Tab-separated table of C-alpha atoms in Angstrom:
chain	number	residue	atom	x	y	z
P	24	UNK	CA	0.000	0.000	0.000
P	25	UNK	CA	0.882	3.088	-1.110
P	26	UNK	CA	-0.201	6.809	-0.320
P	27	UNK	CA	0.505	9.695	-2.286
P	28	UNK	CA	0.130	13.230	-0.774
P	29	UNK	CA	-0.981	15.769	-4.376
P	30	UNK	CA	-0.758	19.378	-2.942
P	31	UNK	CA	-2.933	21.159	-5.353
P	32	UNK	CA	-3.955	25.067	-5.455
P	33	UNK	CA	-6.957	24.152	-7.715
P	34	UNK	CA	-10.658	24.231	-6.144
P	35	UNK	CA	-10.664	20.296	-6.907
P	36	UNK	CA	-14.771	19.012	-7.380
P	37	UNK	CA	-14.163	15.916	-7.935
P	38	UNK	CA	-11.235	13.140	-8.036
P	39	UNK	CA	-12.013	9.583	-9.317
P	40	UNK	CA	-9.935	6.496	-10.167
P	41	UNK	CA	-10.204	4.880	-13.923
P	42	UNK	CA	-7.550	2.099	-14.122
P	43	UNK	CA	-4.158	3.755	-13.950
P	44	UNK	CA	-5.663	7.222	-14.281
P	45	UNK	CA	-7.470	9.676	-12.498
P	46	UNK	CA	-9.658	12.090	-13.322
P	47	UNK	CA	-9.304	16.031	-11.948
P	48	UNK	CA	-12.252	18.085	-12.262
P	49	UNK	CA	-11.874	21.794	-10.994
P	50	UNK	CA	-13.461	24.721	-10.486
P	51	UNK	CA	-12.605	28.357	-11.046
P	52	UNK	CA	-14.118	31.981	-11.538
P	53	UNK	CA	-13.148	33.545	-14.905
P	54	UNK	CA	-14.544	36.980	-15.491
P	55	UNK	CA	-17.642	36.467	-12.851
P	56	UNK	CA	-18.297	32.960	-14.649
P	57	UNK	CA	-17.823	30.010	-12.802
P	58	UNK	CA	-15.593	27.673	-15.459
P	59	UNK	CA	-15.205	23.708	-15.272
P	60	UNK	CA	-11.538	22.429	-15.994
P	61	UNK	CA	-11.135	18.836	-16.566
P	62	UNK	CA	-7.724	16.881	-16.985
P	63	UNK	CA	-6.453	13.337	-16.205
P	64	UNK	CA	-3.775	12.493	-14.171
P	65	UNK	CA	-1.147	9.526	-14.608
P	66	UNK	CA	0.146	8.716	-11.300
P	67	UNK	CA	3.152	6.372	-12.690
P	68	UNK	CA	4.392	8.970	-15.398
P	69	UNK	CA	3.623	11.807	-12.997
P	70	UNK	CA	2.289	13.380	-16.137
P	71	UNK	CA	-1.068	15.605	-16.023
P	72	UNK	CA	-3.251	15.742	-19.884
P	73	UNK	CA	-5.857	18.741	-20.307
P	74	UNK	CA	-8.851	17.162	-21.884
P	75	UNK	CA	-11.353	19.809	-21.251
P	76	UNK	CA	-11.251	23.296	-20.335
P	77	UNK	CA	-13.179	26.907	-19.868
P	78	UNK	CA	-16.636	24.794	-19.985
P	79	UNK	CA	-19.329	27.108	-18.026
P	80	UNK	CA	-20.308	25.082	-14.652
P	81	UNK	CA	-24.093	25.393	-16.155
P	82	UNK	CA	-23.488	24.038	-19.550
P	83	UNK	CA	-21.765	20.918	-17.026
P	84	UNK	CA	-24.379	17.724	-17.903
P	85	UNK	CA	-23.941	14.628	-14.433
P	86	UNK	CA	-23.083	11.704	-16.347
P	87	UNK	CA	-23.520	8.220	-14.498
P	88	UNK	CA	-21.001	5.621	-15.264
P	89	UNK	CA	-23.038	2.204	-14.739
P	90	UNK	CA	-20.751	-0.008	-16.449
P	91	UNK	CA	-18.548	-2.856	-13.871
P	92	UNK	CA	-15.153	-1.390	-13.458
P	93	UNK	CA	-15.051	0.608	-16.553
P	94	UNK	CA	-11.413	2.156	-16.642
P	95	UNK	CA	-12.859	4.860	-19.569
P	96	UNK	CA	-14.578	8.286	-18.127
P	97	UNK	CA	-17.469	9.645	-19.658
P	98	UNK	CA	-18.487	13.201	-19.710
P	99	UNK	CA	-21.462	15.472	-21.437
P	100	UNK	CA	-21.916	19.305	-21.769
P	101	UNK	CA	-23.913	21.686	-23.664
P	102	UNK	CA	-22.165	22.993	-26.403
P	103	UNK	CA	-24.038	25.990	-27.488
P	104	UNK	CA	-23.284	27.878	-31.042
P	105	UNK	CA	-24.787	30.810	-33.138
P	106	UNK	CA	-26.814	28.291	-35.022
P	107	UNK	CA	-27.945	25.732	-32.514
P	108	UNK	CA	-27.685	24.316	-28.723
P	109	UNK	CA	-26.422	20.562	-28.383
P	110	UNK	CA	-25.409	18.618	-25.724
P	111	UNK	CA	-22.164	16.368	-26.633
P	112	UNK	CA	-21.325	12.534	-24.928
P	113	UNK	CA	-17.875	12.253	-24.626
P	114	UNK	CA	-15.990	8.863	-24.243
P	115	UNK	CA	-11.733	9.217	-22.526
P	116	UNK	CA	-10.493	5.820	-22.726
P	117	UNK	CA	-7.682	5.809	-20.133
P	118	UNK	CA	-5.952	2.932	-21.956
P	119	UNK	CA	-4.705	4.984	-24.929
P	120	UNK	CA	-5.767	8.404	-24.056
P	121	UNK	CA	-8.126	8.874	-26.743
P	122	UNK	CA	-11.568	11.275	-26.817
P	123	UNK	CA	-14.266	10.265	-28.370
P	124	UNK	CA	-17.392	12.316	-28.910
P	125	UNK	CA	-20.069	8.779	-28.366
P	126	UNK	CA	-23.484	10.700	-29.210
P	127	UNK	CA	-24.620	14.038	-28.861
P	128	UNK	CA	-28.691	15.700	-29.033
P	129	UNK	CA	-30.327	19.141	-29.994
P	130	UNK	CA	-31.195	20.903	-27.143
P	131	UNK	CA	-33.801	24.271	-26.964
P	132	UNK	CA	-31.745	27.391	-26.706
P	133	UNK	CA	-34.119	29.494	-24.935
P	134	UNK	CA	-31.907	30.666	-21.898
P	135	UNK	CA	-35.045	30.328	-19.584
P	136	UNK	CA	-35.974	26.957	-20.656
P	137	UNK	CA	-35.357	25.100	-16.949
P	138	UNK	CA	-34.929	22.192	-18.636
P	139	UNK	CA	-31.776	19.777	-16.908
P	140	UNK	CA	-30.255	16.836	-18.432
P	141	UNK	CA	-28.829	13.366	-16.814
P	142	UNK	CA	-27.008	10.991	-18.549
P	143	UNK	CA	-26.813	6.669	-17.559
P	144	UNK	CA	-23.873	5.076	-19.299
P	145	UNK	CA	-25.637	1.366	-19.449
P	146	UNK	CA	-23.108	-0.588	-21.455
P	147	UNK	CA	-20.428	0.833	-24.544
P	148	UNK	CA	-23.537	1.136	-27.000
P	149	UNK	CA	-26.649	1.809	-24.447
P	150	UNK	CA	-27.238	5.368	-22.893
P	151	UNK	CA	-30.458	6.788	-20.876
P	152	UNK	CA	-31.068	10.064	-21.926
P	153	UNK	CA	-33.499	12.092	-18.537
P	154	UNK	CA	-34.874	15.194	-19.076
P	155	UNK	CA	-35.931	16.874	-16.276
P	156	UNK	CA	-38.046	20.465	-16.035
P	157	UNK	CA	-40.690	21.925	-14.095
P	158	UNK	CA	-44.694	21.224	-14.731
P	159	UNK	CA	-45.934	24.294	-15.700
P	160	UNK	CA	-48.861	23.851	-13.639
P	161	UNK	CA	-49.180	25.446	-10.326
P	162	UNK	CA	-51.779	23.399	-8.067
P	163	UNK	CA	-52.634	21.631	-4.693
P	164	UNK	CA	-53.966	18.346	-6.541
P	165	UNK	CA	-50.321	18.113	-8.477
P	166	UNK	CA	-48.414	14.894	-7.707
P	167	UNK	CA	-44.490	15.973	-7.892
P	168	UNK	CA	-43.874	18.957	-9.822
P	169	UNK	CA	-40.928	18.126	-11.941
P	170	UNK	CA	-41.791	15.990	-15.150
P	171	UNK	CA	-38.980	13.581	-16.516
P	172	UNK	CA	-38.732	12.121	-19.718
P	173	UNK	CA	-36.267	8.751	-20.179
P	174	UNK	CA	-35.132	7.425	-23.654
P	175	UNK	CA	-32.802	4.420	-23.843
P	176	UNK	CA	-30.400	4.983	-27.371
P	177	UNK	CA	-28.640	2.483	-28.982
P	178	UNK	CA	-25.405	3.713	-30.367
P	179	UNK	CA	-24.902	1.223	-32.625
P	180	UNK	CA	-27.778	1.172	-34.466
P	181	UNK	CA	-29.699	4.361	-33.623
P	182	UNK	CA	-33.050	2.352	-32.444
P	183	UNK	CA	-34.931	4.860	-28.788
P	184	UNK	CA	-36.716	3.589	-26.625
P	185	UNK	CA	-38.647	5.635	-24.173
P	186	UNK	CA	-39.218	4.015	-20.646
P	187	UNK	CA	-42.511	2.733	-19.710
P	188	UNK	CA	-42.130	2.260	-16.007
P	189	UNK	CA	-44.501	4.157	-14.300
P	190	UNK	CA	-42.192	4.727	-11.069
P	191	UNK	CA	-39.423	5.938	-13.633
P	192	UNK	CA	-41.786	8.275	-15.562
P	193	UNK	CA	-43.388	9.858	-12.342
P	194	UNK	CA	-40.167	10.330	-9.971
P	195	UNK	CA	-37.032	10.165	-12.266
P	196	UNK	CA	-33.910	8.224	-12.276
P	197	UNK	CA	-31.440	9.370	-9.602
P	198	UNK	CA	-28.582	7.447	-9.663
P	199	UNK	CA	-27.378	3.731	-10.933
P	200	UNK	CA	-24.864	1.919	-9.181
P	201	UNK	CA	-23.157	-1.063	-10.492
P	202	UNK	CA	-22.892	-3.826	-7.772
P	203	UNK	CA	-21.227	-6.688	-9.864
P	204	UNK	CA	-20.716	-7.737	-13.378
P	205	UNK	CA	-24.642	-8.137	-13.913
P	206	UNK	CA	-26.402	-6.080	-10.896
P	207	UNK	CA	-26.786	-2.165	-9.644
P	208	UNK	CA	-28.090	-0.592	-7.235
P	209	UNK	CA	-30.712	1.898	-8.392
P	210	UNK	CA	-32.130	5.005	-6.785
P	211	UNK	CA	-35.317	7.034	-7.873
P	212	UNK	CA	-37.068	10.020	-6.490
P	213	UNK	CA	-35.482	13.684	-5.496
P	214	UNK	CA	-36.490	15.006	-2.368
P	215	UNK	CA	-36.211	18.997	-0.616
P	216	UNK	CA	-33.156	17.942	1.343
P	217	UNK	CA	-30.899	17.899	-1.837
P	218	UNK	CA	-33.119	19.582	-4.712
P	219	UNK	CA	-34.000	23.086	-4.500
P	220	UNK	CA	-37.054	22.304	-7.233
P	221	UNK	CA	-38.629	20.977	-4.513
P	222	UNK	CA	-40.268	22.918	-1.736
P	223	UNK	CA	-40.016	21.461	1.889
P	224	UNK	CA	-43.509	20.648	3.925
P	225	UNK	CA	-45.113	20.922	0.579
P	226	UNK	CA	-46.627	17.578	-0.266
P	227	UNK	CA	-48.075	18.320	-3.760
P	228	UNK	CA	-44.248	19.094	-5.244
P	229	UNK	CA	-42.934	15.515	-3.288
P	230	UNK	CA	-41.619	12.700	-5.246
P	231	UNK	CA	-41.323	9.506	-3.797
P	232	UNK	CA	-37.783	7.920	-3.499
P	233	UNK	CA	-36.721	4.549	-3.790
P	234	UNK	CA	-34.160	2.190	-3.643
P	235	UNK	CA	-33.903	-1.114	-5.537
P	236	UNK	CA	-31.507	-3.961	-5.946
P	237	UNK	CA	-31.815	-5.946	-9.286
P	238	UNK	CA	-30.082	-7.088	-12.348
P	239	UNK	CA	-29.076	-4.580	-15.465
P	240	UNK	CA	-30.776	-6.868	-18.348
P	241	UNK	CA	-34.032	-6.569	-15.972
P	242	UNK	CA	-33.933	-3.091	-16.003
P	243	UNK	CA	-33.522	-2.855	-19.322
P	244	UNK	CA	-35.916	-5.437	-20.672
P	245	UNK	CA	-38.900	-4.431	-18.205
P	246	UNK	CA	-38.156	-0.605	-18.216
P	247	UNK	CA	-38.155	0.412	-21.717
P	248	UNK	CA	-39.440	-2.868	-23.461
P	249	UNK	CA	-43.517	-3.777	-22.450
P	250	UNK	CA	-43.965	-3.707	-18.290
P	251	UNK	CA	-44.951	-1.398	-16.093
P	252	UNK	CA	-43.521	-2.414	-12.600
P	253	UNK	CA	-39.938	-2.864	-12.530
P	254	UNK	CA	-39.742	-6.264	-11.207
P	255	UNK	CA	-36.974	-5.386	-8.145
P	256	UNK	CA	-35.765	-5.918	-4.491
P	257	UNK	CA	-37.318	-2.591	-3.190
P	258	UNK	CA	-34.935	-2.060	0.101
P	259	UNK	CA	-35.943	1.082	1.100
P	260	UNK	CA	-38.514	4.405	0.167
P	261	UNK	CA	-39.477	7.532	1.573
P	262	UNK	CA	-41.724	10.579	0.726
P	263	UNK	CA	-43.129	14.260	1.405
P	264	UNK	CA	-41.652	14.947	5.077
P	265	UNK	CA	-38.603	12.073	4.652
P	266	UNK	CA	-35.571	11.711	2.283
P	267	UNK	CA	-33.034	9.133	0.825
P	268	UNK	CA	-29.481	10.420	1.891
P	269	UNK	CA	-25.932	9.246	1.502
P	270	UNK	CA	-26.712	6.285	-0.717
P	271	UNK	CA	-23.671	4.117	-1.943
P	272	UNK	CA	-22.747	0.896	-2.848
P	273	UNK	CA	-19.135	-0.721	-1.931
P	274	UNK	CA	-17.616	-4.711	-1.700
P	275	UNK	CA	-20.689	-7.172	-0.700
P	276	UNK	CA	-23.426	-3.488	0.817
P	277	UNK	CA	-25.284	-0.984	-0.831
P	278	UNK	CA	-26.319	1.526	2.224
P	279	UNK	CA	-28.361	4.379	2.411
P	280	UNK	CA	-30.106	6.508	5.092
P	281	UNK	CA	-33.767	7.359	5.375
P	282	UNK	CA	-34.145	10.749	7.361
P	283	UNK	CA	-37.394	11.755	9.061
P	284	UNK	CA	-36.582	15.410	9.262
P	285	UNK	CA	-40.191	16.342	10.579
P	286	UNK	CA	-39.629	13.808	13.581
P	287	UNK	CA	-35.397	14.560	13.348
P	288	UNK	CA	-34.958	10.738	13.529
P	289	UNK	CA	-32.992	8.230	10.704
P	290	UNK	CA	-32.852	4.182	9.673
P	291	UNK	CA	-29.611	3.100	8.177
P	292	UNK	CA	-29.855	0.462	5.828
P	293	UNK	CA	-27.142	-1.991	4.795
P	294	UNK	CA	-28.170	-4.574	2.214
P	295	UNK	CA	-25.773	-7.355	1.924
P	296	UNK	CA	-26.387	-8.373	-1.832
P	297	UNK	CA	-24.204	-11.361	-2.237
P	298	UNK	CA	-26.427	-13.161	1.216
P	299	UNK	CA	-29.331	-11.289	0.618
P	300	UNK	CA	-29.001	-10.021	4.508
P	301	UNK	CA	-30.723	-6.889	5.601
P	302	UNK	CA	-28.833	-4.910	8.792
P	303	UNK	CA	-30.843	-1.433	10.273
P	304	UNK	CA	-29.635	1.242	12.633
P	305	UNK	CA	-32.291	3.475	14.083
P	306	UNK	CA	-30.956	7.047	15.092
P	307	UNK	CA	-33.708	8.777	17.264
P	308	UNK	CA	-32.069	12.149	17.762
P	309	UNK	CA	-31.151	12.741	14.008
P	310	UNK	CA	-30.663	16.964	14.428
P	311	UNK	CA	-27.846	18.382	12.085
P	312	UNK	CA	-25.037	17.919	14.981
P	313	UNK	CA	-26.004	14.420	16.018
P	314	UNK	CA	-26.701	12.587	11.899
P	315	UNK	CA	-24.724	9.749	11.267
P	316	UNK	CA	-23.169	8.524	8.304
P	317	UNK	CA	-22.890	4.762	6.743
P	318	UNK	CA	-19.441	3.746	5.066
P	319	UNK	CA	-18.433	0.273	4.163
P	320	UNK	CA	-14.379	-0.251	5.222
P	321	UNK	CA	-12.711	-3.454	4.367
P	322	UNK	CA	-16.181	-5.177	3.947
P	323	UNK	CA	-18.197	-4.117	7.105
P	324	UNK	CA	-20.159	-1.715	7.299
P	325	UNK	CA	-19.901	1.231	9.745
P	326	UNK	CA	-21.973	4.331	10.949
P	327	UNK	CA	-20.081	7.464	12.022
P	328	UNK	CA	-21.056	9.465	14.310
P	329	UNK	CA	-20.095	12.737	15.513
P	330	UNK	CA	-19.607	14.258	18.847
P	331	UNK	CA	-18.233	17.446	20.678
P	332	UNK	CA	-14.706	16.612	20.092
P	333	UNK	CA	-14.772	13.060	19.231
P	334	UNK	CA	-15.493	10.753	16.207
P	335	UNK	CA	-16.768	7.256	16.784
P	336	UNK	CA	-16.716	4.589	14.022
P	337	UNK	CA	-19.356	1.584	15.288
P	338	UNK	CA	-19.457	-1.617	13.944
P	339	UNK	CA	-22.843	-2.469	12.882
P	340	UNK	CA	-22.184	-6.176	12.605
P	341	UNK	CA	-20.349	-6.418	15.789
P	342	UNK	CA	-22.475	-3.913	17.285
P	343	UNK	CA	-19.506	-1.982	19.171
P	344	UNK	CA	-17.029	0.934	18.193
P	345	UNK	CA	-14.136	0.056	16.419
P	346	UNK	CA	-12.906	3.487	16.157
P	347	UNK	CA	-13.101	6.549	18.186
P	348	UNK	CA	-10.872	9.680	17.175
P	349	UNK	CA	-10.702	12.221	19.548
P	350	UNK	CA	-9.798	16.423	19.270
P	351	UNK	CA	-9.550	16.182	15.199
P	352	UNK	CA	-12.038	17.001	12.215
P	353	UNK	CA	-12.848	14.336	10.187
P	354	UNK	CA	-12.675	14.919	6.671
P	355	UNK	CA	-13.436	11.486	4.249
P	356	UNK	CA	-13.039	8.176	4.294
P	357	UNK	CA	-10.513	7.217	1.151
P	358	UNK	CA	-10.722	3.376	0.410
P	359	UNK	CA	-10.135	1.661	4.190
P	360	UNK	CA	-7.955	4.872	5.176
P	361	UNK	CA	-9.733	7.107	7.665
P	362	UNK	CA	-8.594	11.117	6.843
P	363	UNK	CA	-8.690	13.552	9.933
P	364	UNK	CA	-8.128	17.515	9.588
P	365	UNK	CA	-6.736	19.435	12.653
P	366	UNK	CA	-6.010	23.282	13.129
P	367	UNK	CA	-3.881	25.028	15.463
P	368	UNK	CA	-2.958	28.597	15.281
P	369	UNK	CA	-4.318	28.319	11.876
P	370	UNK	CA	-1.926	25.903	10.735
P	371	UNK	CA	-3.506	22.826	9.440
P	372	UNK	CA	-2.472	19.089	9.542
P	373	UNK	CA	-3.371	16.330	7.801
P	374	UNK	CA	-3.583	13.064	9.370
P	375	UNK	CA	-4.366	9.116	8.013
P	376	UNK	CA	-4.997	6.546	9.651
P	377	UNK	CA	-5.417	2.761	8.775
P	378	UNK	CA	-8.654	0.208	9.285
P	379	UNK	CA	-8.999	-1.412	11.403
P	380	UNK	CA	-5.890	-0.970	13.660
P	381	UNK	CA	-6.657	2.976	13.765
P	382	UNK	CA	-2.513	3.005	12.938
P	383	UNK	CA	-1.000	7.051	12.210
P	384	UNK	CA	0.043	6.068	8.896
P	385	UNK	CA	0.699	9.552	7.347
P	386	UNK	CA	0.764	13.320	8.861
P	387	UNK	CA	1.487	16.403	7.103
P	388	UNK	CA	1.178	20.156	6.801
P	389	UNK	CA	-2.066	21.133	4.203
P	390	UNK	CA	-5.396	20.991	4.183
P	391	UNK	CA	-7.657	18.079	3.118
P	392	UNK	CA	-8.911	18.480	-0.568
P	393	UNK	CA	-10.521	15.168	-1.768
P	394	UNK	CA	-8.798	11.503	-2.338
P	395	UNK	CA	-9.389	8.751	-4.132
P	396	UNK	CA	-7.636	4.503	-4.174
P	397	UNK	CA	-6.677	3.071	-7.048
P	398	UNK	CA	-6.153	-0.448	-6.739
P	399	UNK	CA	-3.850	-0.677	-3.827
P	400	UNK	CA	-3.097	3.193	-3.827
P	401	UNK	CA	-4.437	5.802	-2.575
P	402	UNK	CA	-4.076	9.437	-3.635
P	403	UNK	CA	-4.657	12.450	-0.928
P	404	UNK	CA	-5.008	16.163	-2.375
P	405	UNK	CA	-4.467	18.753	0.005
P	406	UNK	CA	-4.056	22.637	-0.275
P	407	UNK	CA	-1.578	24.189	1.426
P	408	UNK	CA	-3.527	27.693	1.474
C-alpha cells in the first residue's frame, strides 16, 4: 500500500480512479463565470493531460457511469453555437488516451428553458437520456412537480426507446450503481433535502424515493421494453416529510439513510447483496449535529457518528465501536484509510490513519482536498492555502 500526498492550489470538485488514471475536475471563476476544468492524471508517469477546459459550470451535464469497473470516463456538456444548442457525450479511454465524442442531441436554446439533463452510461452502446423540467402547472392536486422524460439509445444502431415504467416516468432516475458484473443498485425520487425544485412541507411538489436492488438486463428489458412495474428488491422508500441520503454501494453493501426530518430521527440500511441479509440502525435524535453517516471499510459496514470533540466509528455487525478519534475534524473516508483535519494557530495538519488498527500512517502540513484509491493506492489532495 501506497499513499501519495498531491498538494494542489486548484478548487478540486471531484477526483475519481479509472484504471491507472485519475480524473481532476476543478473549479474556477473567470470573469464572474464560474468555469469547469477537466484533466487526467497519470500517477506512474507523474504526467497531467488537459482534456477539457473553460466549460461554463451550467453548460456541465452529471453523467452516471453504470458499467462494472469501466477504466474509460465519460463526460457530457452543452455545447451551445450561433446556429444551434447541443449537448455532446464524450468517451476518454484511459488505456490509450483517446476522446471520443459517443453521441450528442439538440437541445432548446431558450436561456429560460429550466430544462436539466442526466445521462446513464448502461453498457459501450446503451445510454439513458433524462430530461428533467418543471410542470408548468401550479396546483394543490399536483403529484411531484418536476416531469422527466427517459429514452434508452442504442449507439450502434440508432433504435430509442422511451421508458414505460410508471415509477421511472413519475419520480425520475437518480442514480445507478453497479454492484457486480450483472447487478446495480438503483435510486429514484429527489427530495427537498438535496433539490432546490422541490419545496419542503409541501406535499403536492414531493416525489417519492426509492431504492432497488436488481439485475441490469431486468432493467432494461422491463423498463423500456412492455412492463410497467420494474420487477426489483425494493430495500428502502421515503416521501413528502422524509428523504433518501448518503446512498452508496461498496464490496458485498449498498447503504443508504432514510431521514425523518419532521420527527429529526434516521434508519440506516445496509443490504448485503451477495447473502441477501438486511442490517438497520435506528438514530432517534437525528438533528444536524447528532446525523450519522454509513461507510463500508474493508467489507463491514460502519456508521459514524459525531460528537463534541470526538469521532466514533461503530461496527454495525459487531455492534460496538471500532474506532473513536478524539480532538480532530474528520474529513473522508478514502478506500479503508480514515482522513482527519486538525487546526492550530491556523496551521492545518493532515492526518491518516489505517482500518482497522486505527494506525497514524501519514501526517502532514495542508489541508484536506478530496482523495481517491486506485487499486492498492491511494491518492490524498491537500491545499496548502
Amino acid at each position: 500500500m501506497n499513499i501519495r500526498i498531491i498538494t494542489t492550489d486548484k478548487k478540486i470538485k471531484e477526483v475519481k480512479s479509472h484504471g491507472k488514471m485519475i480524473s481532476e475536475l476543478s473549479a474556477r471563476v473567470s470573469s464572474n463565470d464560474y468555469l469547469y476544468d477537466l484533466e487526467m492524471f497519470d500517477p506512474q508517469e507523474n504526467t497531467i493531460t488537459p482534456v477539457e477546459s473553460d466549460i461554463p459550470a451550467q453548460d456541465w451535464i452529471p453523467v452516471c457511469n453504470c458499467i462494472w469497473e469501466s477504466e474509460d470516463f465519460f463526460y457530457a456538456y452543452v455545447n451551445n453555437s450561433d446556429e444551434d444548442s447541443k449537448v455532446s457525450l464524450f468517451r476518454y479511454k484511459t488505456s490509450d488516451g483517446t476522446r471520443t465524442e459517443i453521441f450528442s442531441f439538440n437541445k432548446d436554446p431558450d436561456p429560460f428553458d429550466d430544462m436539466r439533463f442526466r445521462l446513464f452510461v448502461l453498457s459501450e452502446d446503451q445510454v439513458i437520456v433524462q430530461a428533467e423540467r418543471h410542470k408548468l402547472q401550479d396546483t394543490d392536486q399536483l403529484m411531484g412537480n418536476i416531469e422527466f422524460n427517459q429514452t434508452l439509445h442504442d449507439l450502434n444502431t440508432g433504435e430509442t426507446n422511451t421508458i414505460k415504467d410508471v415509477n421511472l416516468i413519475n419520480n425520475g432516475i437518480s442514480i445507478i450503481i453497479p454492484v457486480s458484473p450483472a447487478d446495480i443498485m438503483m435510486k429514484t425520487g429527489f427530495s427537498s433535502i438535496l433539490d432546490s425544485r422541490i419545496t419542503a412541507g409541501r406535499e403536492s411538489e414531493a416525489l417519492i424515493e426509492s431504492v432497488y436492488f436488481g439485475s441490469m438486463a431486468m432493467f432494461i428489458s422491463s423498463a423500456f421494453r412492455d412492463k410497467t412495474t420494474i420487477g426489483y428488491k425494493l430495500l428502502g422508500t421515503a416521501y413528502n416529510d422524509k428523504g433518501i441520503i448518503d446512498p452508496g454501494a461498496r464490496d458485498d453493501y449498498i447503504y443508504f439513510t432514510i431521514l425523518d426530518y419532521e420527527n429529526m430521527s434516521a434508519e440506516t440500511i445496509f443490504y448485503d447483496h451477495v447473502t441477501d441479509e438486511t442490517l438497520r440502525c435506528l438514530n432517534e435524535n437525528a438533528n444536524s449535529e447528532e446525523l450519522c453517516f454509513s461507510h463500508v471499510i474493508n467489507n463491514v459496514p460502519y456508521i459514524r457518528s459525531n460528537s463534541a470533540g470526538s469521532t466514533m466509528f461503530f461496527n454495525v455487525r459487531a455492534s460496538e465501536n471500532d474506532s473513536v478519534f478524539f480532538n480532530e475534524n474528520f474529513q473522508a473516508v478514502v478506500g479503508n484509510l480514515f482522513v482527519f483535519d486538525s487546526a492550530a494557530r491556523s496551521k492545518h495538519r493532515i492526518r491518516v490513519y489505517d482500518s482497522p488498527k486505527n494506525k497514524l500512517l501519514l501526517e502532514t502540513s495542508g489541508k484536506y482536498v478530496a482523495g481517491c484509491q486506485s487499486d492498492s493506492d491511494y491518492y490524498i489532495y491537500i491545499s496548502s492555502k
